[in-house]
Coordinates of N, CA and C in Angstrom, one line a residue:
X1 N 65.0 -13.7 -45.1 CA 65.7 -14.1 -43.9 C 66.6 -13.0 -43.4
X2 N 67.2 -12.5 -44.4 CA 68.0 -11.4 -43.9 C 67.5 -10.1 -43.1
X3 N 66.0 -10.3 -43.7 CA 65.5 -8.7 -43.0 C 65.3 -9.0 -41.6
X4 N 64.9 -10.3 -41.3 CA 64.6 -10.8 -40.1 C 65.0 -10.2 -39.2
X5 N 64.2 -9.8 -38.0 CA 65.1 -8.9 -36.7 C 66.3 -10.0 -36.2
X6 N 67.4 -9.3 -36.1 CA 68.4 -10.1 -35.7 C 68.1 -10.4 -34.1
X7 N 68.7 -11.4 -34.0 CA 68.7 -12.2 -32.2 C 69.9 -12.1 -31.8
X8 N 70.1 -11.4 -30.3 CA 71.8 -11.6 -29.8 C 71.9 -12.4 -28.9
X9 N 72.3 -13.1 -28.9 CA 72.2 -14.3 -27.2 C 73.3 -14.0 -26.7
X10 N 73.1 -14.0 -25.4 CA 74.3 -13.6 -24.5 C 74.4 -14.8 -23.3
X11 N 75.6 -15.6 -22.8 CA 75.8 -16.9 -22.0 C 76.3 -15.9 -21.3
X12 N 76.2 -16.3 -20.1 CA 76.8 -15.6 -18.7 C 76.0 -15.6 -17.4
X13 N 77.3 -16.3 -16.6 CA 76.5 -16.8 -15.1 C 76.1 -15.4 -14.1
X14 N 76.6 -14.5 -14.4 CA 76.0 -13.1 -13.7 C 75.4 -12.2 -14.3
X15 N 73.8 -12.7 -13.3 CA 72.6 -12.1 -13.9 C 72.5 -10.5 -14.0
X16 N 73.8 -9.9 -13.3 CA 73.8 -8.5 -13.7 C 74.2 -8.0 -15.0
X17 N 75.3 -8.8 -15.1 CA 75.5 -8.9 -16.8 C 74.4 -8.7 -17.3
X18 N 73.9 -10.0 -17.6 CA 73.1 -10.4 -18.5 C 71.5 -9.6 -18.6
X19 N 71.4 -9.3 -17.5 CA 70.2 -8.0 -17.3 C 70.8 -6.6 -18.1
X20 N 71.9 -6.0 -17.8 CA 72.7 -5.4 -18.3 C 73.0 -4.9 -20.0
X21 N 73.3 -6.1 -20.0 CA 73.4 -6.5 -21.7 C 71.7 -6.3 -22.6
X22 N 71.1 -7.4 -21.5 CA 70.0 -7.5 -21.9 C 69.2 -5.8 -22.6
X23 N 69.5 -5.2 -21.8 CA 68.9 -3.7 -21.4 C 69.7 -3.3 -23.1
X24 N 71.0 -3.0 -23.2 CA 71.8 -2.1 -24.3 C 71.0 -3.0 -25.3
X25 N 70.9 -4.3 -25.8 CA 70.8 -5.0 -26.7 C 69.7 -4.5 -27.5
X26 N 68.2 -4.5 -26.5 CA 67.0 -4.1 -27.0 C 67.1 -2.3 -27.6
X27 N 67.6 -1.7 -26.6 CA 67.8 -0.4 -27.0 C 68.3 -0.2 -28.3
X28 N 68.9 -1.0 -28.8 CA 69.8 -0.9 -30.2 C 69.2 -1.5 -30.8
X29 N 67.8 -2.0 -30.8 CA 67.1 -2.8 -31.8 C 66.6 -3.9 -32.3
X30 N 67.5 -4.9 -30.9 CA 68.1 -6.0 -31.2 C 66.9 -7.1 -30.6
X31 N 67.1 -8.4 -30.7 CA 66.1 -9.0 -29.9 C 67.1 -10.0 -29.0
X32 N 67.3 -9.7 -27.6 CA 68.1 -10.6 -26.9 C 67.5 -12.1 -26.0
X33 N 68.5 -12.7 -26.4 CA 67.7 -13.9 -25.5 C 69.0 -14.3 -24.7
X34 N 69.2 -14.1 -23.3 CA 69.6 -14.4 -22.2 C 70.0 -15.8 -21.8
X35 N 71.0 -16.8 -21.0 CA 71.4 -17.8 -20.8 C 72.2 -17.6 -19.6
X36 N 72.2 -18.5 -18.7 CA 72.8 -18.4 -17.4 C 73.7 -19.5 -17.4
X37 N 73.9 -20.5 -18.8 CA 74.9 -21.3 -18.8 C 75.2 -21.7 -19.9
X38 N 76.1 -22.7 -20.6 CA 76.6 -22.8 -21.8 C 75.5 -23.9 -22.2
X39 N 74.8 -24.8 -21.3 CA 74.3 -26.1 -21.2 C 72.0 -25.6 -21.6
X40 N 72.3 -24.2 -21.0 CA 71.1 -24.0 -21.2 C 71.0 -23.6 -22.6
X41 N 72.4 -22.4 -23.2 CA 72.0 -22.0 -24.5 C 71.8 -23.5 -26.0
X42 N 72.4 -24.3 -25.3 CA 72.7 -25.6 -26.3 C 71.4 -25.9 -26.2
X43 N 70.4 -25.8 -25.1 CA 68.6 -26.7 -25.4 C 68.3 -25.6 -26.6
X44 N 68.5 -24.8 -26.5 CA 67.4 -23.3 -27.6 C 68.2 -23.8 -28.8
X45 N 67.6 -24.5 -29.9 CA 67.1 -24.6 -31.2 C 68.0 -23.5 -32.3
X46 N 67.9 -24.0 -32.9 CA 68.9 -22.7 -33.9 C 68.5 -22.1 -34.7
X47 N 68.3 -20.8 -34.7 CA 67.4 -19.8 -35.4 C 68.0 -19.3 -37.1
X48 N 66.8 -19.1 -37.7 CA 66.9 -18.8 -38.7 C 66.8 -16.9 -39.1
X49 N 67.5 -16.6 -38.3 CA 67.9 -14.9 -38.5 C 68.9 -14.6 -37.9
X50 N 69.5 -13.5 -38.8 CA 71.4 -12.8 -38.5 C 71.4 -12.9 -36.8
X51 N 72.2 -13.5 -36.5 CA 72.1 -13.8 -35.1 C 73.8 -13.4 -34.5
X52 N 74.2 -13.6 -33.6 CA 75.3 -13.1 -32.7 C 75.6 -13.7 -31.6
X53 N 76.6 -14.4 -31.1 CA 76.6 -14.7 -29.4 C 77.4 -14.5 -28.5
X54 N 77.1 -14.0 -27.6 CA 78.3 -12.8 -26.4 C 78.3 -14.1 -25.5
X55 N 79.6 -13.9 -25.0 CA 80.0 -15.4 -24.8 C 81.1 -15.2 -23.6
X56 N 80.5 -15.3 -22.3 CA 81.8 -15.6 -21.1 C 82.4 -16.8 -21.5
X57 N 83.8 -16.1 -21.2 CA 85.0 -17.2 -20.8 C 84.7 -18.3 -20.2
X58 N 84.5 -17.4 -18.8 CA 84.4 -18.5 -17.4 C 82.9 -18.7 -17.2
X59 N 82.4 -20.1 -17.4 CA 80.6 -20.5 -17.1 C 80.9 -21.9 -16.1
X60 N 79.7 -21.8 -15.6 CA 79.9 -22.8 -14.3 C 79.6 -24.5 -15.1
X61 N 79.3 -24.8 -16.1 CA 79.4 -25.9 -17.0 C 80.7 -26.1 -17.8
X62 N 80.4 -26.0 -19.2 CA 81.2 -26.0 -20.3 C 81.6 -24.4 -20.1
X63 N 83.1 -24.5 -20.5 CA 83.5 -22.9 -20.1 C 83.4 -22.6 -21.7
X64 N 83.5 -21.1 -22.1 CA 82.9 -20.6 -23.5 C 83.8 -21.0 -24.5
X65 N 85.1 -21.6 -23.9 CA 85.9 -22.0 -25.1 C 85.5 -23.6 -25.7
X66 N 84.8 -24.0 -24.1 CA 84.2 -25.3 -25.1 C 83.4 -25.2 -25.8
X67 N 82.4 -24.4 -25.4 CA 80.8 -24.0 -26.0 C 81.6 -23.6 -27.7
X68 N 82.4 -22.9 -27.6 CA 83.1 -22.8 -29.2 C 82.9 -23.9 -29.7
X69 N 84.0 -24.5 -29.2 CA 84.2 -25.7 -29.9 C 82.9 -26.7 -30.5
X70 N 81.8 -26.8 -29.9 CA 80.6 -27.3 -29.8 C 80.1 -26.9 -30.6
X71 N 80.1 -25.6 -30.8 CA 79.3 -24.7 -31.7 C 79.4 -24.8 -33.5
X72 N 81.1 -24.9 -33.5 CA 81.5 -24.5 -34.4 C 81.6 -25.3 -35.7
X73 N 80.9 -27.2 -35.8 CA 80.2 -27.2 -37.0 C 79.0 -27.2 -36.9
X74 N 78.0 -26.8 -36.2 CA 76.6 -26.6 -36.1 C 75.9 -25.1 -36.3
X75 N 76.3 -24.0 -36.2 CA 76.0 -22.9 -36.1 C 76.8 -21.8 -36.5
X76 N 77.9 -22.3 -37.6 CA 78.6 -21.1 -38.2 C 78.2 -19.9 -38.6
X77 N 76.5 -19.6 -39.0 CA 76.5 -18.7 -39.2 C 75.5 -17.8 -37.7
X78 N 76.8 -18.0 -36.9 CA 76.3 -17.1 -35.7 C 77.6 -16.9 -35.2
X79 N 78.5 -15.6 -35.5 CA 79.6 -14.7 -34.9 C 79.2 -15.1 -33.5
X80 N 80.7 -15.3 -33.1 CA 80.9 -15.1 -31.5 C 81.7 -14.3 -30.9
X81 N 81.4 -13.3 -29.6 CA 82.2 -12.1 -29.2 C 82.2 -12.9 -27.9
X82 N 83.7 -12.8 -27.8 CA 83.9 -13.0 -26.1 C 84.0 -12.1 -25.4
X83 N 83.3 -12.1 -23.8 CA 84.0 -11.4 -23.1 C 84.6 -11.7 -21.7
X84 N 85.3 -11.3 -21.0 CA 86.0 -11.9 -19.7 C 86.3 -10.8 -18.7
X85 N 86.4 -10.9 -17.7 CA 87.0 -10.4 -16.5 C 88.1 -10.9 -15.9
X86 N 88.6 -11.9 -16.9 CA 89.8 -12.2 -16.5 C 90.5 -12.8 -17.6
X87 N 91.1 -11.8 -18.9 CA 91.1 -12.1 -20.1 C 92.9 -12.8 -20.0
X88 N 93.4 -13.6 -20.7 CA 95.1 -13.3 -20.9 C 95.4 -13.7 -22.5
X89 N 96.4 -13.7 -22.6 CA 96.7 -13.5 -23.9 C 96.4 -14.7 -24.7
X90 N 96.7 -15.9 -24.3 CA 96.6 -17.4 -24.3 C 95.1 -17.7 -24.9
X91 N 94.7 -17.3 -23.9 CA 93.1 -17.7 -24.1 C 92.3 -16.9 -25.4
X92 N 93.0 -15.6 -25.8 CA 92.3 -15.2 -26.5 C 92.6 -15.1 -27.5
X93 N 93.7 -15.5 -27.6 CA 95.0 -16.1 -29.3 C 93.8 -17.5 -29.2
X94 N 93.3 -18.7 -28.5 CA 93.0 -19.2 -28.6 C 91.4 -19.2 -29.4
X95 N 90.9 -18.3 -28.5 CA 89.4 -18.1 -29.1 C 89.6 -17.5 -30.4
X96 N 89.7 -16.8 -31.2 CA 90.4 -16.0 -31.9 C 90.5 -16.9 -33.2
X97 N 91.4 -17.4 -33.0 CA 92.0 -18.7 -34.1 C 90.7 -19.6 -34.4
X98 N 90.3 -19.7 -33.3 CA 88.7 -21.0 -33.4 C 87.9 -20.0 -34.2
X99 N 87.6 -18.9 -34.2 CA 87.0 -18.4 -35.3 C 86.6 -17.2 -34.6
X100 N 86.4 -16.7 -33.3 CA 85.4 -15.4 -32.5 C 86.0 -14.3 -33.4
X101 N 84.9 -13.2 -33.4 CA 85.2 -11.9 -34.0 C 85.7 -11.3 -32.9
X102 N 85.8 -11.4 -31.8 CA 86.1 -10.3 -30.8 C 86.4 -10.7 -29.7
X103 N 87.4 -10.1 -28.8 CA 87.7 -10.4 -27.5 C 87.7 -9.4 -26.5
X104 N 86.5 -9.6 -25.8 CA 86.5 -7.9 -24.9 C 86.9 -8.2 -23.3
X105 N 87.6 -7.4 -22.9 CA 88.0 -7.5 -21.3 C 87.0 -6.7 -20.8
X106 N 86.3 -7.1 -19.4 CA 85.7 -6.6 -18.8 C 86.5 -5.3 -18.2
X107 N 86.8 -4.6 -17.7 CA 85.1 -3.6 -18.2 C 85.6 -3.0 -19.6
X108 N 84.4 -3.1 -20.1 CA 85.1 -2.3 -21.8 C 83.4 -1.1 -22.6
X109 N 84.0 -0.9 -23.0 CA 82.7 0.3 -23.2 C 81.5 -0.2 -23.8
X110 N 80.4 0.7 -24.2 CA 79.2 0.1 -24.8 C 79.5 0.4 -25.9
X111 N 80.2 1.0 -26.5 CA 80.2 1.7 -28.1 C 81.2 0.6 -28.6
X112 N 82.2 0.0 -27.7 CA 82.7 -1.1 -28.2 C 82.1 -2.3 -28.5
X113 N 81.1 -3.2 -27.8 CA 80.6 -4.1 -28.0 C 79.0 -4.0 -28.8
X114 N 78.5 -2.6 -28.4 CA 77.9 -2.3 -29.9 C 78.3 -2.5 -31.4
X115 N 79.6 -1.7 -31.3 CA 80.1 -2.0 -33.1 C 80.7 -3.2 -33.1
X116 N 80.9 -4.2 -32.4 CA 81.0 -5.5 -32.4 C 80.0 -6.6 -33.0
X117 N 78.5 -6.3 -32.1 CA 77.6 -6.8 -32.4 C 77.2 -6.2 -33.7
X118 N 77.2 -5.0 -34.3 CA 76.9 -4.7 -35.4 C 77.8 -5.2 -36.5
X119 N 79.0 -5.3 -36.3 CA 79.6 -6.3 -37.3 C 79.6 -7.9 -37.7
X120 N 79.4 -8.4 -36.3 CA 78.7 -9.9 -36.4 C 77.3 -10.0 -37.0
X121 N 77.0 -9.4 -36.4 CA 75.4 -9.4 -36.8 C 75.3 -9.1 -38.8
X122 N 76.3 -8.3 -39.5 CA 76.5 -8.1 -40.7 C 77.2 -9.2 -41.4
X123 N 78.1 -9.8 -40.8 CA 78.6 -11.1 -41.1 C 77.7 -12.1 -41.0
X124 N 76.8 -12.6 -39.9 CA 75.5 -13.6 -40.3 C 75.2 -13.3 -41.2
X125 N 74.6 -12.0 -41.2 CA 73.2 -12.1 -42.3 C 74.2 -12.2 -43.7
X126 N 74.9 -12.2 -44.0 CA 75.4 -12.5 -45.4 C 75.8 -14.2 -45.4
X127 N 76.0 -14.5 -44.8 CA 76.1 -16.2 -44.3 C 75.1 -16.7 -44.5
X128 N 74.2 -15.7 -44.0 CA 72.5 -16.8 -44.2 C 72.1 -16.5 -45.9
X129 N 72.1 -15.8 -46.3 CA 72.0 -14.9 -47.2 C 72.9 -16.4 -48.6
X130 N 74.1 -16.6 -48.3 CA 74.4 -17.2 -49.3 C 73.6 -18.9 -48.7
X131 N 73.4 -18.8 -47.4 CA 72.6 -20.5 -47.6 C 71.5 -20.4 -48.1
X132 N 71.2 -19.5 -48.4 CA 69.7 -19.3 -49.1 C 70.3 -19.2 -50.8
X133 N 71.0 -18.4 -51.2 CA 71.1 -18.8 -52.5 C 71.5 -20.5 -53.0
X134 N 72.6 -20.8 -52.3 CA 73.0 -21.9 -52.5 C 71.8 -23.2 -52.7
X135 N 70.6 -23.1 -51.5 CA 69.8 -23.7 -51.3 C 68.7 -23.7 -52.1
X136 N 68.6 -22.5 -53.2 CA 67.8 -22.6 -54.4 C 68.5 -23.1 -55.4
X137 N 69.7 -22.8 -55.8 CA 70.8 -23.3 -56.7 C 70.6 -25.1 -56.5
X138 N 70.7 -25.9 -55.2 CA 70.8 -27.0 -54.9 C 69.3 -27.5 -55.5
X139 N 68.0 -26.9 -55.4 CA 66.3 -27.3 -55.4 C 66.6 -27.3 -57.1
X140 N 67.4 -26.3 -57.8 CA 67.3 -26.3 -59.5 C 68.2 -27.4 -60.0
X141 N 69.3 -27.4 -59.1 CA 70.2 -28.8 -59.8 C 69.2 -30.2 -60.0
X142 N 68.5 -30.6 -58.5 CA 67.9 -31.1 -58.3 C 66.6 -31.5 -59.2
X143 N 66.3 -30.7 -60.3 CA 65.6 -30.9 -61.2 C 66.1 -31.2 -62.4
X144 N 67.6 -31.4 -62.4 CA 68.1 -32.0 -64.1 C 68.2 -33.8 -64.1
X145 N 68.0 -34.0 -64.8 CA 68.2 -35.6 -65.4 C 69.3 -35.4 -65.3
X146 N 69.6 -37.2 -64.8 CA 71.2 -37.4 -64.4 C 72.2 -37.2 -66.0
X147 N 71.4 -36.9 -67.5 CA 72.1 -36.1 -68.6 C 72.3 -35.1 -68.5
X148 N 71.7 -34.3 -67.9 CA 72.1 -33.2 -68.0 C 73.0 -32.9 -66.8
X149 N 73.0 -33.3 -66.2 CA 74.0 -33.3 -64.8 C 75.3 -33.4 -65.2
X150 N 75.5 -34.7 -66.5 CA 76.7 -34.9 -67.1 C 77.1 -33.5 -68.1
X151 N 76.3 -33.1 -68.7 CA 76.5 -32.2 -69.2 C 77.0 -31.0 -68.6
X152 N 76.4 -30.6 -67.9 CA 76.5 -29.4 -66.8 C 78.0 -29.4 -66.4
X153 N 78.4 -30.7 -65.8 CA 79.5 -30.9 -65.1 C 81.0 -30.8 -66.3
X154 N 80.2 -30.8 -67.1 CA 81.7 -31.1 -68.3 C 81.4 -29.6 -68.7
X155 N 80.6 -29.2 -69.7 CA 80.5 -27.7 -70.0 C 80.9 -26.7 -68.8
X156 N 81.2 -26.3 -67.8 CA 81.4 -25.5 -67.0 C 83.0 -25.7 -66.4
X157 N 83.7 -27.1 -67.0 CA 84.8 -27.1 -67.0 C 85.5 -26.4 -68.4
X158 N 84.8 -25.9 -69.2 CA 85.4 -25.5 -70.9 C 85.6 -26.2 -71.6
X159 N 84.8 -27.4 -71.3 CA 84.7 -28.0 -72.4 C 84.0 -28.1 -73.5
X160 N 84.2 -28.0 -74.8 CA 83.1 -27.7 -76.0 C 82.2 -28.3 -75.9
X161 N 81.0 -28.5 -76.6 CA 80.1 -28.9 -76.9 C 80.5 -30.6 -77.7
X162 N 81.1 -30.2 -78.9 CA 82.1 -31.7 -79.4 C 82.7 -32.3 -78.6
X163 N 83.3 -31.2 -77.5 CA 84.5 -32.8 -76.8 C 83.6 -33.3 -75.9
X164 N 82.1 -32.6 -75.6 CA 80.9 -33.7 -74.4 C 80.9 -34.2 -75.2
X165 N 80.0 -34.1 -76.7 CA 79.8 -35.3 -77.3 C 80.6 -36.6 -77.0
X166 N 81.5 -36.3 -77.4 CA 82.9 -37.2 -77.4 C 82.8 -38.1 -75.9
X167 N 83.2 -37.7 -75.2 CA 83.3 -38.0 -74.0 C 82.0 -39.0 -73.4
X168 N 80.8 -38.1 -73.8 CA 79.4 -38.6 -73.4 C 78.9 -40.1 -74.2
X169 N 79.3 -40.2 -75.3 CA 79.2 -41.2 -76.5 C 77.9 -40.4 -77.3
X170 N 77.6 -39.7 -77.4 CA 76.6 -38.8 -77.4 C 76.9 -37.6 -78.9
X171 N 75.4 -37.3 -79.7 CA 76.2 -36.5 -80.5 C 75.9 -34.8 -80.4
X172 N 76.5 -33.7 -80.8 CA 77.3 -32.9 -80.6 C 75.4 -32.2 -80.5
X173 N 74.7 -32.3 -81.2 CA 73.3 -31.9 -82.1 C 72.6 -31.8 -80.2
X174 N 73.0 -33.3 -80.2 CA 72.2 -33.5 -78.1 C 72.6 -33.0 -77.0
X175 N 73.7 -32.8 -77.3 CA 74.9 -32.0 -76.6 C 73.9 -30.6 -76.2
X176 N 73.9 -30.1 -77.5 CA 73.3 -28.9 -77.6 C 71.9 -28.6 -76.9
X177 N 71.1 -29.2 -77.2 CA 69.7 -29.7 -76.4 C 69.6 -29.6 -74.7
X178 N 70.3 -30.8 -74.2 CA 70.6 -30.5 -73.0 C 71.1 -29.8 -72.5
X179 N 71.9 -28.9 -73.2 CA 73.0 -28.0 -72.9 C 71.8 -26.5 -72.6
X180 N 71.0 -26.8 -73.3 CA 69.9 -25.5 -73.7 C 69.0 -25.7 -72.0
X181 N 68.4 -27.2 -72.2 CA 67.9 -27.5 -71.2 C 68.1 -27.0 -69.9
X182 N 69.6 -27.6 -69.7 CA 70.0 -27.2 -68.5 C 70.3 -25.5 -68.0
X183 N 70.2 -24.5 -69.1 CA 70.5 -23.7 -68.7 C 69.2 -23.2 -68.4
X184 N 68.2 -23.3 -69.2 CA 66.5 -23.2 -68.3 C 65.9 -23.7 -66.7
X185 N 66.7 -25.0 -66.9 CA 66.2 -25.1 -65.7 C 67.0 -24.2 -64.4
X186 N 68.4 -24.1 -64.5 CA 69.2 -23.7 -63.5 C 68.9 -22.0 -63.8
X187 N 68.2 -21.5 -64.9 CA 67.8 -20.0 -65.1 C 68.8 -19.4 -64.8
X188 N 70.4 -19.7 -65.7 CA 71.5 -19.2 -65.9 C 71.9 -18.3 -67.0
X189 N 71.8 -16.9 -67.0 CA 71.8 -16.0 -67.6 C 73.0 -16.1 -69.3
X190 N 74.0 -16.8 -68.5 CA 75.3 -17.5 -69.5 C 76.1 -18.2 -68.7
X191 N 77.2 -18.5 -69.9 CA 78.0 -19.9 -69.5 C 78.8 -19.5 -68.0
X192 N 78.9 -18.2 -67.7 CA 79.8 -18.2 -66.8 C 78.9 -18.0 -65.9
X193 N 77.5 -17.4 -65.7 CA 76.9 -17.6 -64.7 C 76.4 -19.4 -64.3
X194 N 76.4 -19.8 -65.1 CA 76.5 -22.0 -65.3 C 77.9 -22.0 -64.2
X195 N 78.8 -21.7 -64.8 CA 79.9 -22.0 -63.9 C 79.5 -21.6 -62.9
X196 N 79.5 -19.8 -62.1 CA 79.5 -19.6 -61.1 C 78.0 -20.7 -60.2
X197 N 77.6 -21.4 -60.7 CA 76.5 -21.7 -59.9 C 77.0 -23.0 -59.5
X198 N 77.7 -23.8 -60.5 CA 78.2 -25.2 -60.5 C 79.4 -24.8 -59.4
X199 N 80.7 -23.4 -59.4 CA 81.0 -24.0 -58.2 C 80.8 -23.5 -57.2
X200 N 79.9 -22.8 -56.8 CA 78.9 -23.0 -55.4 C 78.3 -23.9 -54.9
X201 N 77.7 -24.8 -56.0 CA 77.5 -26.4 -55.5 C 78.5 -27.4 -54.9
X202 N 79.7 -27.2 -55.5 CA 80.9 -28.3 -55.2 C 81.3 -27.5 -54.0
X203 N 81.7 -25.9 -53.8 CA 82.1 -26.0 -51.8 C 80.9 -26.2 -51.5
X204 N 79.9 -26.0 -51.7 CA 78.7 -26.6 -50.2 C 78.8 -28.2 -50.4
X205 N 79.0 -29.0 -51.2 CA 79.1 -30.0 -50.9 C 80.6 -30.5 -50.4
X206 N 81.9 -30.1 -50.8 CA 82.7 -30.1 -49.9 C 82.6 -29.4 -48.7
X207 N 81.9 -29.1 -48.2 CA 82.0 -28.3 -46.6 C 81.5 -29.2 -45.4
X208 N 80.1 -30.2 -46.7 CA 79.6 -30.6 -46.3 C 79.6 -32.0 -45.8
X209 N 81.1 -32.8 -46.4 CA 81.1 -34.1 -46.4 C 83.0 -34.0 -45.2

């Protein structure tokens, strides 16, 4: 997924822009897909490659600060760059805080919102990058018996092998077994890579509830 050609979407009601943009985007490699409102880019589907979204302030629907807001538990792993022609401080302390990597005042150069897009665009793809790990990590958990699950969850806290017994009603001999098991199935190199896997599972599932 990462290698995927990255997509830049650009919202903005002036098609000179957006022809504009359109033009530098491709030039640099990129694949752009164009939007004349906040309302149109919301029908287009959400893509599965390092992606980006250049984002007016002022749109004749939802203005870009709502389209944020909209955006932002659906599509985290797509950086947003604003830009305005009529930027003030307020608004872009605001975007800013909501999460945007950038705030550009019109007119602002191309080498600026190039290395812009090139930093967003490096921030997705590492975003997608760990949904993809996480999301094999989730397919291998998904293959343990709800014992080993117990296991898993106690061993990666430091707990010995005796004190699961203990705890499990279980003896120390089975402990070991599952313990073995589980680390085949999750194909965890050692106990700390067990850990680091177990707590990647718990924030994706806190992020997620």
């Amino acid at each position: 997924m990462s290698h995927t050609l990255p997509i830049v979407f650009v919202v903005d009601d002036d098609i000179s822009v957006r022809e504009s943009l359109e033009l530098m985007i491709s030039s640099a490699g990129w694949r752009p897909e164009t939007f004349s409102s906040a309302q149109g880019f919301l029908s287009h589907p959400r893509v599965q490659a390092p992606s980006c979204l250049i984002l007016d302030v002022n749109l004749p629907d939802l203005n870009g600060l709502e389209l944020q807001v909209r955006l932002a538990g659906d599509r985290t792993d797509m950086p947003i760059i604003f830009i305005t022609g009529y930027g003030d401080v307020p608004t872009s302390v605001r975007a800013m805080k909501a999460g945007a990597v950038e705030f550009l005042t019109k007119p602002f150069s191309d080498d600026a919102l190039l290395e812009a897009i090139r930093n967003a665009i490096e921030h997705s793809r590492a975003l997608l990058d760990r949904e993809v790990e996480i999301q094999v990590i989730a397919d291998r958990y998904r293959m343990l018996s709800r014992r080993e699950r117990e296991v898993m969850s106690l061993v990666t806290t430091g707990r010995l092998n005796k004190q699961v017994a203990f705890d499990l009603g279980i003896s120390e001999i089975t402990v070991k077994a599952h313990r073995g098991r589980v680390m085949r199935k999750m194909q965890a190199c050692s106990l700390v890579d067990l850990a680091t896997m177990a707590a990647k599972l718990r924030l994706s599932q806190d992020r997620s509830t």
